[in-house]
Coordinates of C-alpha atoms and ligand atoms in Angstrom, one line a residue:
M1407 CA 164.4 74.2 71.9
K1408 CA 161.1 74.6 70.1
R1409 CA 162.9 75.6 67.0
L1410 CA 165.1 72.5 67.0
L1411 CA 162.1 70.3 67.4
A1412 CA 160.3 72.1 64.6
L1413 CA 163.3 71.5 62.3
A1414 CA 163.4 67.9 63.2
F1415 CA 159.7 67.7 62.4
V1416 CA 160.3 69.0 58.9
A1417 CA 163.2 66.7 58.3
A1418 CA 161.0 63.8 59.2
C1419 CA 158.3 65.0 56.9
V1420 CA 159.9 65.9 53.6
C1421 CA 160.0 62.4 52.4
G1422 CA 156.5 61.7 53.7
V1423 CA 154.6 61.7 50.4
R1424 CA 155.3 58.9 48.1
A1425 CA 154.1 58.3 44.5
Q1426 CA 150.5 57.2 44.8
G1427 CA 150.3 54.6 42.1
P1428 CA 151.1 54.9 38.4
A1429 CA 149.2 58.2 37.9
V1430 CA 151.9 60.2 39.5
G1431 CA 154.5 59.6 36.8
K1432 CA 157.4 61.1 38.7
A1433 CA 157.1 61.5 42.5
A1434 CA 157.3 65.1 43.5
D1435 CA 160.8 66.2 44.5
W1436 CA 160.0 68.2 47.6
G1437 CA 163.6 69.1 48.3
R1438 CA 163.8 70.9 45.0
L1439 CA 160.3 72.4 45.2
R1440 CA 160.8 74.1 48.6
P1441 CA 162.6 77.2 47.3
E1442 CA 159.8 77.7 44.7
I1443 CA 157.1 77.1 47.3
L1444 CA 158.7 79.7 49.6
E1445 CA 159.2 82.2 46.8
R1446 CA 155.6 82.0 45.6
Y1447 CA 154.2 82.1 49.1
R1448 CA 156.3 85.1 50.0
A1449 CA 155.3 86.8 46.8
L1450 CA 151.6 86.3 47.7
V1451 CA 152.1 87.6 51.3
Q1452 CA 153.9 90.7 49.9
I1453 CA 150.8 91.7 48.0
D1454 CA 148.7 94.0 50.1
S1455 CA 145.4 92.5 49.2
T1456 CA 143.2 94.1 51.9
S1457 CA 139.6 94.4 50.7
G1458 CA 139.3 96.2 47.5
H1459 CA 142.7 95.2 46.1
E1460 CA 142.2 91.5 45.4
T1461 CA 142.8 91.9 41.7
L1462 CA 146.5 92.4 42.5
V1463 CA 146.6 88.8 43.6
V1464 CA 144.6 87.7 40.5
D1465 CA 147.2 89.4 38.3
Y1466 CA 150.0 87.5 39.9
L1467 CA 148.2 84.1 39.8
K1468 CA 147.2 84.7 36.2
K1469 CA 150.8 85.4 35.1
V1470 CA 152.2 82.3 37.0
L1471 CA 149.5 79.9 35.7
E1472 CA 149.5 81.1 32.1
A1473 CA 153.3 81.0 31.9
E1474 CA 153.0 77.3 32.5
G1475 CA 150.2 76.8 30.0
I1476 CA 147.2 76.7 32.4
P1477 CA 144.5 79.0 31.0
T1478 CA 142.6 81.2 33.5
K1479 CA 139.4 83.1 33.5
T1480 CA 138.8 86.3 35.5
L1481 CA 135.3 86.6 37.0
A1482 CA 134.7 90.1 38.3
L1483 CA 131.7 92.0 39.5
N1484 CA 134.0 94.8 40.7
P1485 CA 137.2 95.0 38.5
A1486 CA 139.4 95.8 41.5
R1487 CA 138.0 92.7 43.3
A1488 CA 138.3 90.0 40.7
N1489 CA 138.1 86.2 41.2
L1490 CA 140.2 83.8 39.1
V1491 CA 139.3 80.3 38.0
A1492 CA 141.5 77.8 36.2
R1493 CA 140.7 74.2 35.3
L1494 CA 142.8 71.1 34.5
K1495 CA 140.7 68.6 32.6
G1496 CA 140.2 65.1 33.7
N1497 CA 138.6 62.2 31.7
G1498 CA 135.2 63.0 33.2
S1499 CA 134.7 59.6 34.8
K1500 CA 134.3 61.4 38.1
R1501 CA 132.8 64.8 39.0
P1502 CA 135.3 67.7 39.5
L1503 CA 137.3 68.6 42.6
L1504 CA 137.4 72.3 43.5
I1505 CA 140.4 73.7 45.4
L1506 CA 139.8 77.3 46.5
A1507 CA 141.3 80.0 48.7
H1508 CA 140.4 83.6 49.3
T1509 CA 142.8 86.3 48.2
D1510 CA 141.8 89.1 50.6
V1511 CA 143.3 89.8 54.0
V1512 CA 142.1 91.8 56.9
G1513 CA 143.6 95.2 57.6
V1514 CA 146.7 96.0 59.6
Q1515 CA 147.6 98.5 62.3
R1516 CA 151.2 99.1 61.2
E1517 CA 152.4 100.3 64.6
K1518 CA 151.6 96.9 66.1
W1519 CA 154.0 95.1 63.7
P1520 CA 157.7 94.5 64.5
V1521 CA 158.3 94.1 60.8
D1522 CA 156.7 95.3 57.5
P1523 CA 153.2 93.6 57.5
F1524 CA 153.6 93.1 53.8
G1525 CA 157.3 92.3 53.7
A1526 CA 157.0 88.5 54.2
V1527 CA 160.0 89.0 56.4
M1528 CA 161.8 85.8 57.4
K1529 CA 162.9 85.9 61.1
D1530 CA 163.2 83.3 63.8
G1531 CA 161.9 80.5 61.6
Y1532 CA 158.7 82.3 60.7
I1533 CA 157.4 84.1 57.7
W1534 CA 155.8 87.3 59.0
G1535 CA 153.0 89.1 57.3
R1536 CA 149.3 89.8 57.0
G1537 CA 147.8 86.8 55.3
S1538 CA 150.7 84.5 56.2
K1539 CA 148.1 82.3 58.0
D1540 CA 144.8 83.5 56.5
D1541 CA 144.7 82.5 53.7
K1542 CA 147.9 82.5 51.7
P1543 CA 149.2 79.1 52.8
V1544 CA 146.1 77.5 51.2
L1545 CA 146.4 79.8 48.2
V1546 CA 150.0 78.8 47.5
A1547 CA 149.3 75.1 48.2
N1548 CA 146.5 75.2 45.6
L1549 CA 148.7 77.1 43.2
M1550 CA 151.6 74.7 43.5
T1551 CA 149.3 71.8 43.1
M1552 CA 148.0 73.1 39.8
L1553 CA 151.5 73.8 38.6
M1554 CA 152.8 70.3 39.5
L1555 CA 149.8 68.6 38.0
K1556 CA 150.4 70.4 34.8
R1557 CA 154.2 69.9 34.8
Q1558 CA 154.0 66.2 35.5
G1559 CA 151.2 65.8 33.0
V1560 CA 149.1 63.9 35.6
A1561 CA 146.2 62.0 34.1
L1562 CA 143.1 62.9 36.0
D1563 CA 139.8 61.0 36.6
R1564 CA 138.2 64.3 37.4
D1565 CA 138.7 68.0 36.5
V1566 CA 140.7 69.9 39.1
I1567 CA 139.3 73.5 39.4
F1568 CA 141.4 76.2 41.0
L1569 CA 139.5 79.2 42.4
A1570 CA 141.0 82.3 44.0
E1571 CA 138.2 84.3 45.4
S1572 CA 137.9 87.9 46.7
G1573 CA 135.9 89.3 49.5
E1574 CA 135.9 86.5 52.0
E1575 CA 136.8 88.8 54.9
A1576 CA 134.5 91.6 53.9
D1577 CA 132.0 91.1 51.1
L1578 CA 129.3 93.7 51.6
E1579 CA 129.1 94.1 47.8
G1580 CA 128.9 90.3 47.2
V1581 CA 131.9 90.3 44.9
G1582 CA 133.4 87.0 46.0
I1583 CA 131.9 83.5 46.6
N1584 CA 128.4 84.9 46.4
Y1585 CA 128.9 86.3 42.9
V1586 CA 130.8 83.3 41.6
V1587 CA 128.1 80.9 42.9
R1588 CA 125.2 83.0 41.6
E1589 CA 126.6 84.0 38.2
H1590 CA 129.2 81.5 37.3
F1591 CA 128.3 78.3 39.2
P1592 CA 129.1 75.9 36.2
E1593 CA 132.7 77.2 36.4
I1594 CA 133.1 75.8 39.9
D1595 CA 130.5 73.1 40.2
A1596 CA 132.2 70.1 41.8
E1597 CA 131.6 66.9 43.8
F1598 CA 134.1 68.0 46.4
A1599 CA 135.8 71.2 47.6
M1600 CA 138.8 71.9 49.8
T1601 CA 139.7 75.2 51.3
E1602 CA 140.6 76.9 54.6
G1603 CA 138.7 75.9 57.7
G1604 CA 140.8 73.1 59.2
G1605 CA 144.3 72.9 60.6
A1606 CA 146.7 70.8 62.6
D1607 CA 148.0 71.0 66.1
I1608 CA 151.6 70.7 67.1
E1609 CA 152.4 69.2 70.5
N1610 CA 155.9 68.6 71.7
G1611 CA 157.3 69.3 68.3
R1612 CA 155.2 66.9 66.3
V1613 CA 151.8 67.2 64.7
A1614 CA 149.4 65.4 67.1
R1615 CA 146.1 66.2 65.5
V1616 CA 144.9 67.1 62.0
N1617 CA 141.5 68.8 62.0
I1618 CA 139.4 68.5 58.9
G1619 CA 136.6 71.1 58.8
T1620 CA 133.4 69.3 57.8
A1621 CA 130.7 71.5 59.1
E1622 CA 129.9 75.0 60.4
K1623 CA 127.2 76.7 62.2
V1624 CA 124.8 79.0 60.4
P1625 CA 124.5 82.7 61.5
A1626 CA 120.8 83.3 62.2
R1627 CA 120.9 86.7 64.0
V1628 CA 117.9 88.5 65.3
R1629 CA 117.1 91.8 66.9
L1630 CA 114.9 92.1 70.0
V1631 CA 112.8 95.2 70.0
A1632 CA 111.1 96.2 73.3
S1633 CA 108.4 98.8 73.2
G1634 CA 106.9 100.9 76.0
T1635 CA 105.6 104.3 76.8
A1636 CA 108.0 107.2 76.6
G1637 CA 108.1 109.6 79.5
H1638 CA 110.0 111.6 82.0
G1639 CA 112.9 110.1 83.8
S1640 CA 111.5 111.2 87.1
V1641 CA 108.4 109.0 86.8
P1642 CA 109.0 105.2 87.0
R1643 CA 106.9 103.2 84.6
L1644 CA 106.4 99.4 84.6
D1645 CA 106.3 99.4 80.8
N1646 CA 109.7 101.0 80.5
A1647 CA 111.2 99.4 77.3
L1648 CA 114.7 99.1 78.9
I1649 CA 113.3 97.0 81.8
H1650 CA 111.6 94.6 79.4
L1651 CA 114.6 94.4 77.1
G1652 CA 117.0 93.8 80.0
A1653 CA 114.9 90.9 81.3
A1654 CA 114.6 89.4 77.8
V1655 CA 118.4 89.7 77.2
E1656 CA 119.1 88.0 80.5
K1657 CA 116.7 85.1 79.8
V1658 CA 118.0 84.4 76.3
G1659 CA 121.6 85.0 77.2
L1660 CA 121.4 82.3 79.9
W1661 CA 119.1 80.0 78.1
E1662 CA 120.5 76.5 77.8
T1663 CA 119.4 75.6 74.3
P1664 CA 119.1 71.8 73.7
M1665 CA 122.3 69.9 73.1
R1666 CA 122.5 67.9 69.9
L1667 CA 125.4 66.0 68.4
N1668 CA 125.8 65.4 64.7
E1669 CA 128.1 63.0 62.8
T1670 CA 131.0 65.5 63.0
T1671 CA 130.7 66.6 66.6
R1672 CA 130.0 63.0 67.9
T1673 CA 133.2 61.8 66.1
Y1674 CA 135.1 64.9 67.3
F1675 CA 134.3 64.3 71.0
E1676 CA 134.8 60.5 70.7
K1677 CA 138.3 61.1 69.3
L1678 CA 139.0 63.7 71.9
A1679 CA 137.9 61.3 74.6
A1680 CA 140.5 58.8 73.3
L1681 CA 143.3 61.4 73.0
S1682 CA 142.9 63.5 76.1
P1683 CA 144.4 63.1 79.6
P1684 CA 142.2 61.0 81.9
G1685 CA 140.4 64.0 83.6
R1686 CA 139.4 65.7 80.4
A1687 CA 138.7 62.4 78.7
S1688 CA 136.1 61.6 81.3
I1689 CA 134.3 64.8 80.5
Y1690 CA 134.1 64.0 76.8
K1691 CA 133.0 60.4 77.6
A1692 CA 130.3 61.8 79.9
L1693 CA 129.1 64.1 77.2
L1694 CA 128.5 61.2 74.8
D1695 CA 126.2 59.5 77.3
P1696 CA 122.7 61.1 77.6
K1697 CA 122.6 60.1 81.3
T1698 CA 125.7 62.1 82.2
A1699 CA 125.8 64.7 79.5
D1700 CA 124.3 67.5 81.7
G1701 CA 127.3 67.7 84.1
A1702 CA 129.8 67.5 81.2
Q1703 CA 128.0 70.4 79.4
K1704 CA 128.2 72.5 82.6
F1705 CA 131.9 71.9 82.8
L1706 CA 132.4 72.9 79.2
R1707 CA 130.2 75.9 79.5
E1708 CA 132.6 77.3 82.1
H1709 CA 136.0 75.9 80.9
A1710 CA 135.7 75.4 77.2
P1711 CA 133.0 77.7 75.7
G1712 CA 134.1 76.9 72.2
E1713 CA 133.3 73.2 72.7
Y1714 CA 130.1 74.1 74.5
S1715 CA 129.0 76.1 71.5
M1716 CA 129.6 73.0 69.2
L1717 CA 126.9 71.2 71.2
R1718 CA 124.0 73.5 70.4
T1719 CA 122.5 76.5 68.7
S1720 CA 124.0 79.3 70.6
V1721 CA 122.5 82.7 71.5
V1722 CA 124.8 85.5 72.4
P1723 CA 123.7 89.1 73.0
T1724 CA 126.2 91.4 71.3
I1725 CA 124.6 94.9 70.9
L1726 CA 122.3 97.0 73.0
K1727 CA 120.8 100.2 71.9
A1728 CA 118.5 102.5 73.8
G1729 CA 118.0 105.9 75.2
V1730 CA 118.5 109.5 74.2
G1731 CA 119.0 111.3 77.5
A1732 CA 119.4 110.6 81.2
N1733 CA 116.0 112.1 82.0
V1734 CA 114.1 110.5 79.1
I1735 CA 112.4 107.1 79.1
P1736 CA 112.6 105.9 75.5
S1737 CA 109.7 104.2 73.8
E1738 CA 112.0 101.6 72.3
A1739 CA 115.0 99.6 73.2
E1740 CA 116.8 97.0 71.1
A1741 CA 119.3 94.2 71.4
T1742 CA 121.1 92.2 68.8
L1743 CA 121.5 88.5 69.3
D1744 CA 124.2 86.7 67.5
I1745 CA 122.6 83.3 67.0
R1746 CA 124.7 80.5 65.5
A1747 CA 122.5 77.6 64.5
L1748 CA 123.5 73.9 64.3
P1749 CA 123.7 73.0 60.6
D1750 CA 120.4 71.0 60.8
E1751 CA 118.5 73.4 63.0
N1752 CA 114.9 74.1 62.1
I1753 CA 115.3 77.8 62.4
D1754 CA 111.6 78.8 62.3
A1755 CA 110.9 76.4 65.2
F1756 CA 113.9 77.8 67.0
Y1757 CA 112.7 81.4 66.8
T1758 CA 109.3 80.2 68.1
E1759 CA 111.0 78.7 71.1
L1760 CA 113.1 81.8 71.6
T1761 CA 109.9 83.9 71.7
K1762 CA 108.5 81.5 74.3
V1763 CA 111.6 81.8 76.4
I1764 CA 111.3 85.6 76.4
G1765 CA 107.6 85.3 77.2
D1766 CA 106.9 89.0 76.9
R1767 CA 104.6 90.5 74.4
A1768 CA 106.4 93.9 74.7
V1769 CA 109.5 92.3 73.1
K1770 CA 109.4 91.4 69.5
V1771 CA 111.9 89.1 67.7
E1772 CA 112.9 90.5 64.3
R1773 CA 115.1 88.5 61.9
L1774 CA 118.2 90.1 60.6
P1775 CA 119.2 89.4 57.0
Q1776 CA 121.1 86.2 56.7
T1777 CA 124.7 86.6 55.7
R1778 CA 125.3 82.9 54.9
P1779 CA 122.9 80.2 53.6
A1780 CA 122.0 77.3 55.8
S1781 CA 124.6 74.6 54.9
P1782 CA 124.4 70.9 55.7
A1783 CA 127.4 69.3 57.2
S1784 CA 129.7 67.4 54.8
K1785 CA 129.9 63.7 55.3
L1786 CA 132.7 61.8 56.8
G1787 CA 132.5 58.6 54.7
T1788 CA 133.1 60.2 51.3
E1789 CA 136.0 59.4 49.0
M1790 CA 137.4 62.9 49.7
Y1791 CA 137.3 62.6 53.5
Q1792 CA 138.9 59.2 53.3
A1793 CA 141.6 60.5 51.1
M1794 CA 142.3 63.4 53.4
E1795 CA 142.5 61.0 56.3
R1796 CA 144.8 58.7 54.4
V1797 CA 147.2 61.4 53.2
A1798 CA 147.2 63.1 56.7
K1799 CA 148.7 59.9 58.1
T1800 CA 151.5 59.8 55.5
I1801 CA 152.4 63.5 56.1
Y1802 CA 151.9 63.6 59.8
P1803 CA 152.4 60.0 60.9
D1804 CA 151.8 60.6 64.6
A1805 CA 148.6 62.5 64.2
T1806 CA 145.0 61.6 64.9
V1807 CA 142.6 62.9 62.3
I1808 CA 139.5 64.7 63.7
P1809 CA 136.6 66.1 61.9
S1810 CA 135.5 69.5 63.2
M1811 CA 132.6 71.8 63.1
S1812 CA 133.4 75.5 63.1
T1813 CA 131.3 77.8 65.3
G1814 CA 132.1 80.6 62.9
A1815 CA 131.2 80.8 59.2
S1816 CA 133.1 80.4 56.0
D1817 CA 132.8 80.4 52.2
M1818 CA 132.2 76.7 52.4
A1819 CA 128.6 77.6 53.5
Q1820 CA 127.8 78.7 50.0
L1821 CA 129.3 75.6 48.5
R1822 CA 127.7 73.2 50.9
A1823 CA 124.4 74.9 50.2
K1824 CA 124.8 74.0 46.5
G1825 CA 125.5 70.3 47.4
I1826 CA 129.3 70.3 47.2
Q1827 CA 130.8 68.2 50.0
S1828 CA 133.4 70.7 51.3
Y1829 CA 136.3 70.2 53.6
G1830 CA 138.6 72.6 55.5
V1831 CA 142.4 72.3 55.8
G1832 CA 145.2 74.4 57.2
P1833 CA 148.8 74.4 58.2
A1834 CA 150.0 73.1 61.6
S1835 CA 150.7 75.3 64.6
T1836 CA 151.2 75.1 68.3
D1837 CA 148.6 76.2 70.8
A1838 CA 150.9 79.1 71.8
E1839 CA 151.2 80.2 68.2
Q1840 CA 147.4 80.1 67.7
L1841 CA 147.0 82.2 70.8
N1842 CA 149.7 84.7 70.2
Y1843 CA 149.7 85.1 66.4
P1844 CA 146.2 84.1 65.3
A1845 CA 144.6 84.8 62.0
H1846 CA 143.3 88.4 62.2
G1847 CA 145.5 89.1 65.2
D1848 CA 147.6 92.2 65.6
V1849 CA 150.6 90.3 64.1
E1850 CA 150.4 87.2 61.9
R1851 CA 153.1 84.7 61.1
L1852 CA 153.6 81.2 59.9
A1853 CA 156.4 78.8 60.9
E1854 CA 158.3 78.0 57.7
S1855 CA 158.5 74.4 58.9
S1856 CA 154.7 74.2 58.7
L1857 CA 154.5 75.5 55.2
Y1858 CA 156.1 72.7 53.2
P1859 CA 154.3 69.7 54.8
F1860 CA 151.0 71.6 54.3
V1861 CA 151.6 72.0 50.6
Q1862 CA 152.5 68.3 50.4
Y1863 CA 149.3 67.5 52.2
V1864 CA 147.1 69.5 49.8
W1865 CA 149.0 68.0 46.8
G1866 CA 148.7 64.5 48.2
V1867 CA 144.9 64.8 48.7
V1868 CA 144.4 66.1 45.2
M1869 CA 146.4 63.3 43.8
D1870 CA 144.6 60.7 45.8
V1871 CA 141.1 61.9 44.9
A1872 CA 141.6 63.2 41.4
A1873 CA 144.5 61.3 39.7
R1874 CA 143.6 58.5 37.4
K1875 CA 143.3 55.2 39.3
Ligands
ZN2799 ZN1 140.4 83.1 55.9

């Protein structure tokens, strides 16, 4: 049943993208492009590009792009973990558009897979493989877009820059976006960027929502260190470091930090209020009214922790470390708090508040090194966002477009911190699919029927925002 619906969905979509004005020359012939999209996508999934092997993907992309006359540059801090950049020139009347995707995938436990995790096996309407969701759909969509722009000789108002970056999943060496931004920023400097970090939700066989990632929270982790007097386990002490730490962890773990909406989250909840069944809609409506927000927050805290987290800077205890023996009171005990700040949080003031909430001089708050820069939310009124909204409606005619703020972190943080308005996209999936076969899950797969509309979407957006008007 589900499969039939999914097929019907694709059939309805294939003709969705029309020529967008004179710049297109020939409209893309999606029927003929599908085998090529599938072949390239499968070729990418078949490359085992777990951390440390990203250059294998770069080699493939370089060969494909250069065979069609698109010059590439390899940017590498570590030769095994290269990045690749390619640029199609526009007339310079507008600033460039950057389309990027990461090439690395997380590791696999082979025994959990019913098929070869790097086989790109096609079974039951899905393409199975590590990276099939994260992030090779975006990578192939960007690649196909470059090839088609070049083949059709599309005249551009702005340069279109393609970036395939390493080390998104694990970048302790700083070989990926950190390196490119730090050492080669002019190669990727752009007005807008588009990459993973959004998606689309299929309900009853059709795409009901398209999520555009416009913001993300900022990791701002700390360590709590409690100090006390060391001693014998047979002698109770009031200054036992564990007691002080335990009390502090409880206080901050249950601390209801202030709720604050931004442009993205306000729009997100407004749209959800309009879309949801009456019961849930009333919760979202209540959230938007300061007089009733408290009750709605309480509901979300229990029933939708992800949405609750979108409302505030969150504090989550994740590691406890203390003790050397059952009969020894240690002089120190520590806890790690995974703090995810709202994009506009004043983090110094927040740490001051956190210290007050703990209210115990025996417990010190130490900042941990920041893994991502603070990054302002991207705006909803830009030419890019409007194009994404417009094109979403042509590819997924029944969908509502919703901006979203990720509670996690992505490589868009580095771009937004440099002033690039950055937006997240992703292929469509059902709730069940997201639950059972998520990115980074034991087994990853993508419905073939979601692949083609997604490539069309990326192409459509690039045409809308970059082709000569
Ligand atoms: Zn990813």
